[in-house]
Amino acid sequence: MAPLTYHTAGESHGPALTTLINGLPAGLVLDVDFINAELQRRQGGYGRGGRQRIETDAATFLAGVRRGRTTGAPLVMQIPNRDSRLDDLERTPPVSRPRPGHADLAGSVKWLTTDCRETLERASARETAARTAAGALARCLLRELGIEVFGFVRGLLDAATDIEPTRDALADLIEQRNASDVACPDPAVTERIIEHIRQAKRDRDTVGGLAEVHVFGCPPGLGSCVNWSDRLDSRLAAAVMGIQAFKAVEIGLGRQCAFRPGSQVHDAIAYDESQRDSANLGFARASNHAGGLEGGMTNGMPVVVTGTMKPIATLLQGMPSVDLNTKQAGHSEYERSDVCALPAASVVMENVVAFEIARAVLDKFAGDTMAELLAAFGYYLNAARALPLETPADVSPGLEADQSEN
Ligand code: EPS
């Protein structure tokens, strides 16, 4: 089995975005409505520009699916761009004054051109639609194992919610988040965030903020401490930092660890038989400062990842810049853009985190078919709950994984 990987292709104003996923087992039932609902959620949020009134994102499946199930072959999804105009010079003219904070300058020098459009079309966060599709598809697999992912906006500037998501409250949290125009499951903070975005718009400025993702139901042992590249925290950090405009990633307490002694950072371990059937297999923690990851492996507690998004680099007021052709000082060029794309970025983050969790699941429980994956997953849980084992062969095979109570 090939490892689970995905690639995307497509420009912001090209004909379409394409996602190619390799390494999916056969027999996964695709919830296409869910995938498309995630794509639509990514398009929303207060602070978006005019583009989202043009696009209606939905995925078309071009390969790797038969009668609603994966076949095990490479899977290809496509999302059309309605605002397709890449070769139309009048509607996509050259851009020669790079925006500070954008890929414009570094990319133009890299590809030896003075037209920033050569870079910006692919650097654009439009591409995150393709990544959201990959992650939403991976969540169809995770759900079969009882693993759920929840992303939301924590806050921006001086407005931040202090809610602490739990699995028991998940349904309510999803409802509250989806009712918020900024993906924040806290009505009072939602209002303050919206006011900040409104003010940024009045100021011809932009704002970023904090997005957060919680993953519920991961058993201990996803990821590995053996190689740095297999550490799940390292892969999660790469996936989140790979989202356009993200400047920091934290797991659990994150940088707050620097300001506390070890006794106030590490999560004491207890054994609680009543939690044996939950994801932590009974190894209960009263706190989750580690964000569910120790030694690069899940420890049975929810995985908690926070991402910091910088303000969008396209400011209506512009920023001091130079013309790449004349080297004369001027202001960066304005392209139609968003004032704040944090709510959308929280959807992207939720889905790229999900993809990395699914990758770690398949790294550990690889199988050509979903039946083999479920059997391996169930066997592992049975074996882990039966510790200490006399011989691993004593464990009953987990032909049907049942994680729904986690
Ligand atoms: C983006 C600029 C804007 C955003 C775009 C990301 O696009 P346009 O220049 O066409 O108005 O709307 O995001 C999307 C299109 C999207 O679907 O998220 C940028 O420069 O990154």
mmCIF file of C-alpha atoms in Angstrom, residues 103-322:
data_model
loop_
_atom_site.group_PDB
_atom_site.id
_atom_site.type_symbol
_atom_site.label_atom_id
_atom_site.label_comp_id
_atom_site.label_asym_id
_atom_site.label_seq_id
_atom_site.Cartn_x
_atom_site.Cartn_y
_atom_site.Cartn_z
ATOM 1 C CA ALA A 103 4.491 35.795 -2.260
ATOM 2 C CA ASP A 104 4.744 38.495 -4.966
ATOM 3 C CA LEU A 105 8.338 39.674 -4.457
ATOM 4 C CA ALA A 106 10.070 36.419 -3.563
ATOM 5 C CA GLY A 107 8.220 34.525 -6.295
ATOM 6 C CA SER A 108 8.912 37.109 -8.995
ATOM 7 C CA VAL A 109 12.639 37.043 -8.290
ATOM 8 C CA LYS A 110 12.588 33.244 -7.986
ATOM 9 C CA TRP A 111 10.974 32.785 -11.400
ATOM 10 C CA LEU A 112 12.941 35.669 -12.927
ATOM 11 C CA THR A 113 9.991 37.829 -13.912
ATOM 12 C CA THR A 114 8.687 41.298 -13.043
ATOM 13 C CA ASP A 115 5.047 40.180 -13.363
ATOM 14 C CA CYS A 116 3.913 39.108 -9.896
ATOM 15 C CA ARG A 117 0.859 37.423 -11.431
ATOM 16 C CA GLU A 118 3.085 34.510 -12.480
ATOM 17 C CA THR A 119 3.409 33.778 -8.763
ATOM 18 C CA LEU A 120 0.238 35.070 -7.190
ATOM 19 C CA GLU A 121 -2.124 32.940 -9.220
ATOM 20 C CA ARG A 122 -0.792 29.767 -7.617
ATOM 21 C CA ALA A 123 0.128 31.304 -4.256
ATOM 22 C CA SER A 124 -3.503 32.411 -3.851
ATOM 23 C CA ALA A 125 -5.512 30.857 -1.043
ATOM 24 C CA ARG A 126 -8.087 29.829 -3.627
ATOM 25 C CA GLU A 127 -6.053 26.604 -3.698
ATOM 26 C CA THR A 128 -7.219 25.788 -0.178
ATOM 27 C CA ALA A 129 -10.544 24.647 -1.666
ATOM 28 C CA ALA A 130 -8.662 21.669 -3.129
ATOM 29 C CA ARG A 131 -7.082 20.913 0.239
ATOM 30 C CA THR A 132 -10.400 21.197 2.039
ATOM 31 C CA ALA A 133 -11.834 18.619 -0.361
ATOM 32 C CA ALA A 134 -8.969 16.212 0.426
ATOM 33 C CA GLY A 135 -9.411 16.630 4.179
ATOM 34 C CA ALA A 136 -13.191 16.313 4.063
ATOM 35 C CA LEU A 137 -12.794 13.086 2.122
ATOM 36 C CA ALA A 138 -10.301 11.808 4.703
ATOM 37 C CA ARG A 139 -12.897 12.549 7.385
ATOM 38 C CA CYS A 140 -15.269 10.044 5.761
ATOM 39 C CA LEU A 141 -12.618 7.447 6.680
ATOM 40 C CA LEU A 142 -12.000 8.817 10.170
ATOM 41 C CA ARG A 143 -15.684 8.733 11.000
ATOM 42 C CA GLU A 144 -15.737 4.972 10.340
ATOM 43 C CA LEU A 145 -13.272 4.723 13.251
ATOM 44 C CA GLY A 146 -15.184 7.096 15.521
ATOM 45 C CA ILE A 147 -12.715 9.957 15.056
ATOM 46 C CA GLU A 148 -14.277 13.439 14.792
ATOM 47 C CA VAL A 149 -12.620 16.753 13.995
ATOM 48 C CA PHE A 150 -13.838 20.187 15.084
ATOM 49 C CA GLY A 151 -12.333 23.491 13.950
ATOM 50 C CA PHE A 152 -13.337 27.007 14.940
ATOM 51 C CA VAL A 153 -12.161 30.591 15.231
ATOM 52 C CA ARG A 154 -10.714 31.302 18.687
ATOM 53 C CA GLY A 155 -10.465 35.041 18.074
ATOM 54 C CA LEU A 156 -8.583 38.031 16.716
ATOM 55 C CA LEU A 157 -7.105 41.245 18.069
ATOM 56 C CA ASP A 158 -8.519 41.583 21.626
ATOM 57 C CA ALA A 159 -11.592 39.389 21.056
ATOM 58 C CA ALA A 160 -11.144 35.714 21.973
ATOM 59 C CA THR A 161 -13.481 33.047 23.291
ATOM 60 C CA ASP A 162 -12.458 30.943 26.282
ATOM 61 C CA ILE A 163 -14.668 27.948 25.416
ATOM 62 C CA GLU A 164 -13.011 24.538 25.791
ATOM 63 C CA PRO A 165 -14.520 22.092 23.299
ATOM 64 C CA THR A 166 -15.379 18.586 24.504
ATOM 65 C CA ARG A 167 -16.639 15.590 22.621
ATOM 66 C CA ASP A 168 -19.837 15.503 24.654
ATOM 67 C CA ALA A 169 -20.642 19.053 23.562
ATOM 68 C CA LEU A 170 -19.651 18.491 19.927
ATOM 69 C CA ALA A 171 -23.127 18.591 18.378
ATOM 70 C CA ASP A 172 -23.960 21.869 20.172
ATOM 71 C CA LEU A 173 -20.568 23.366 19.322
ATOM 72 C CA ILE A 174 -21.005 22.570 15.639
ATOM 73 C CA GLU A 175 -24.453 24.151 15.681
ATOM 74 C CA GLN A 176 -23.206 27.295 17.430
ATOM 75 C CA ARG A 177 -20.152 27.592 15.203
ATOM 76 C CA ASN A 178 -22.227 27.164 12.065
ATOM 77 C CA ALA A 179 -24.641 29.831 13.293
ATOM 78 C CA SER A 180 -21.747 32.293 13.698
ATOM 79 C CA ASP A 181 -20.753 34.492 10.740
ATOM 80 C CA VAL A 182 -17.134 34.065 11.789
ATOM 81 C CA ALA A 183 -17.093 30.350 12.769
ATOM 82 C CA CYS A 184 -16.827 31.184 16.473
ATOM 83 C CA PRO A 185 -19.164 29.165 18.740
ATOM 84 C CA ASP A 186 -19.539 32.091 21.142
ATOM 85 C CA PRO A 187 -22.202 34.681 20.196
ATOM 86 C CA ALA A 188 -20.738 37.528 22.262
ATOM 87 C CA VAL A 189 -17.226 37.067 20.852
ATOM 88 C CA THR A 190 -18.691 36.660 17.360
ATOM 89 C CA GLU A 191 -20.125 40.179 17.632
ATOM 90 C CA ARG A 192 -16.799 41.627 18.742
ATOM 91 C CA ILE A 193 -14.893 39.852 15.960
ATOM 92 C CA ILE A 194 -17.352 41.152 13.374
ATOM 93 C CA GLU A 195 -16.931 44.676 14.729
ATOM 94 C CA HIS A 196 -13.139 44.374 14.409
ATOM 95 C CA ILE A 197 -13.464 43.196 10.800
ATOM 96 C CA ARG A 198 -15.898 46.025 10.058
ATOM 97 C CA GLN A 199 -13.430 48.521 11.495
ATOM 98 C CA ALA A 200 -10.561 47.037 9.449
ATOM 99 C CA LYS A 201 -12.684 47.472 6.341
ATOM 100 C CA ARG A 202 -13.387 51.106 7.242
ATOM 101 C CA ASP A 203 -9.645 51.591 7.795
ATOM 102 C CA ARG A 204 -8.907 49.965 4.387
ATOM 103 C CA ASP A 205 -6.889 47.440 6.390
ATOM 104 C CA THR A 206 -6.989 43.667 7.072
ATOM 105 C CA VAL A 207 -6.941 41.336 10.112
ATOM 106 C CA GLY A 208 -5.772 37.768 10.828
ATOM 107 C CA GLY A 209 -6.348 35.778 14.032
ATOM 108 C CA LEU A 210 -6.342 32.400 15.760
ATOM 109 C CA ALA A 211 -7.972 29.208 14.475
ATOM 110 C CA GLU A 212 -8.108 26.027 16.534
ATOM 111 C CA VAL A 213 -8.786 22.362 15.809
ATOM 112 C CA HIS A 214 -9.695 19.553 18.222
ATOM 113 C CA VAL A 215 -9.625 15.904 17.163
ATOM 114 C CA PHE A 216 -11.667 13.504 19.298
ATOM 115 C CA GLY A 217 -11.367 9.723 19.359
ATOM 116 C CA CYS A 218 -7.722 9.078 18.425
ATOM 117 C CA PRO A 219 -6.403 6.080 20.371
ATOM 118 C CA PRO A 220 -2.872 6.258 21.796
ATOM 119 C CA GLY A 221 -0.118 5.408 19.327
ATOM 120 C CA LEU A 222 -0.863 7.298 16.076
ATOM 121 C CA GLY A 223 2.389 8.780 14.768
ATOM 122 C CA SER A 224 5.778 7.580 15.958
ATOM 123 C CA CYS A 225 8.737 8.675 18.068
ATOM 124 C CA VAL A 226 11.135 6.626 15.932
ATOM 125 C CA ASN A 227 11.859 9.158 13.188
ATOM 126 C CA TRP A 228 11.367 12.910 13.335
ATOM 127 C CA SER A 229 9.428 12.851 10.092
ATOM 128 C CA ASP A 230 6.943 10.315 11.506
ATOM 129 C CA ARG A 231 6.170 12.403 14.583
ATOM 130 C CA LEU A 232 2.541 13.360 14.216
ATOM 131 C CA ASP A 233 3.091 16.788 15.761
ATOM 132 C CA SER A 234 5.749 17.488 13.139
ATOM 133 C CA ARG A 235 3.378 16.490 10.342
ATOM 134 C CA LEU A 236 0.495 18.480 11.791
ATOM 135 C CA ALA A 237 2.707 21.531 12.136
ATOM 136 C CA ALA A 238 3.826 21.213 8.504
ATOM 137 C CA ALA A 239 0.248 20.826 7.304
ATOM 138 C CA VAL A 240 -0.969 23.871 9.237
ATOM 139 C CA MET A 241 2.044 26.041 8.387
ATOM 140 C CA GLY A 242 1.420 25.076 4.764
ATOM 141 C CA ILE A 243 -1.867 26.987 4.780
ATOM 142 C CA GLN A 244 -1.492 30.360 3.084
ATOM 143 C CA ALA A 245 -0.826 33.206 5.560
ATOM 144 C CA PHE A 246 -0.205 30.994 8.625
ATOM 145 C CA LYS A 247 2.755 32.183 10.695
ATOM 146 C CA ALA A 248 2.654 29.945 13.796
ATOM 147 C CA VAL A 249 1.377 26.567 14.955
ATOM 148 C CA GLU A 250 0.989 25.412 18.534
ATOM 149 C CA ILE A 251 0.103 22.021 19.988
ATOM 150 C CA GLY A 252 -1.717 22.093 23.328
ATOM 151 C CA LEU A 253 -0.186 24.738 25.588
ATOM 152 C CA GLY A 254 2.243 25.598 22.789
ATOM 153 C CA ARG A 255 4.478 28.552 23.550
ATOM 154 C CA GLN A 256 2.962 28.914 27.026
ATOM 155 C CA CYS A 257 5.189 25.937 28.004
ATOM 156 C CA ALA A 258 8.076 28.406 28.076
ATOM 157 C CA PHE A 259 6.540 30.296 30.974
ATOM 158 C CA ARG A 260 5.745 27.397 33.346
ATOM 159 C CA PRO A 261 7.771 24.778 35.231
ATOM 160 C CA GLY A 262 7.392 21.119 34.242
ATOM 161 C CA SER A 263 5.034 20.304 37.106
ATOM 162 C CA GLN A 264 2.550 22.796 35.632
ATOM 163 C CA VAL A 265 3.006 21.662 32.065
ATOM 164 C CA HIS A 266 2.851 17.859 32.074
ATOM 165 C CA ASP A 267 -0.471 16.066 32.393
ATOM 166 C CA ALA A 268 -0.530 13.640 35.351
ATOM 167 C CA ILE A 269 -1.526 10.063 34.416
ATOM 168 C CA ALA A 270 -4.211 8.108 36.291
ATOM 169 C CA TYR A 271 -6.036 4.890 35.481
ATOM 170 C CA ASP A 272 -9.826 4.976 35.456
ATOM 171 C CA GLU A 273 -11.445 1.670 34.563
ATOM 172 C CA SER A 274 -14.691 3.462 33.665
ATOM 173 C CA GLN A 275 -12.897 5.172 30.754
ATOM 174 C CA ARG A 276 -11.446 1.923 29.373
ATOM 175 C CA ASP A 277 -13.760 1.965 26.358
ATOM 176 C CA SER A 278 -13.022 5.560 25.478
ATOM 177 C CA ALA A 279 -10.139 6.737 23.278
ATOM 178 C CA ASN A 280 -7.712 7.010 26.210
ATOM 179 C CA LEU A 281 -8.297 3.307 27.024
ATOM 180 C CA GLY A 282 -8.612 4.266 30.701
ATOM 181 C CA PHE A 283 -5.347 6.246 30.952
ATOM 182 C CA ALA A 284 -7.105 9.356 32.147
ATOM 183 C CA ARG A 285 -5.688 12.874 32.391
ATOM 184 C CA ALA A 286 -7.290 15.728 34.273
ATOM 185 C CA SER A 287 -5.543 18.220 31.968
ATOM 186 C CA ASN A 288 -4.492 18.167 28.297
ATOM 187 C CA HIS A 289 -1.624 20.637 28.111
ATOM 188 C CA ALA A 290 0.183 18.265 25.734
ATOM 189 C CA GLY A 291 -2.637 18.697 23.227
ATOM 190 C CA GLY A 292 -3.009 14.929 22.924
ATOM 191 C CA LEU A 293 0.545 14.377 21.664
ATOM 192 C CA GLU A 294 3.560 13.029 23.553
ATOM 193 C CA GLY A 295 6.706 11.821 21.804
ATOM 194 C CA GLY A 296 5.118 12.622 18.454
ATOM 195 C CA MET A 297 2.315 10.106 19.158
ATOM 196 C CA THR A 298 -1.303 10.511 20.163
ATOM 197 C CA ASN A 299 -1.808 9.687 23.845
ATOM 198 C CA GLY A 300 -5.574 9.118 23.796
ATOM 199 C CA MET A 301 -6.505 12.674 24.758
ATOM 200 C CA PRO A 302 -8.015 15.022 22.152
ATOM 201 C CA VAL A 303 -5.454 16.410 19.709
ATOM 202 C CA VAL A 304 -5.471 20.211 20.000
ATOM 203 C CA VAL A 305 -3.778 22.411 17.393
ATOM 204 C CA THR A 306 -3.845 26.219 17.210
ATOM 205 C CA GLY A 307 -2.802 28.174 14.139
ATOM 206 C CA THR A 308 -2.006 31.871 13.828
ATOM 207 C CA MET A 309 -3.020 33.545 10.597
ATOM 208 C CA LYS A 310 -1.456 36.857 9.683
ATOM 209 C CA PRO A 311 -3.615 39.648 8.238
ATOM 210 C CA ILE A 312 -4.178 39.309 4.485
ATOM 211 C CA ALA A 313 -1.419 41.012 2.513
ATOM 212 C CA THR A 314 -3.764 42.762 0.070
ATOM 213 C CA LEU A 315 -4.601 46.061 1.791
ATOM 214 C CA LEU A 316 -6.981 48.498 0.159
ATOM 215 C CA GLN A 317 -4.760 51.325 1.487
ATOM 216 C CA GLY A 318 -1.677 49.582 0.038
ATOM 217 C CA MET A 319 1.790 49.412 1.614
ATOM 218 C CA PRO A 320 5.062 51.045 0.594
ATOM 219 C CA SER A 321 6.624 48.988 -2.195
ATOM 220 C CA VAL A 322 8.659 49.401 -5.376
#
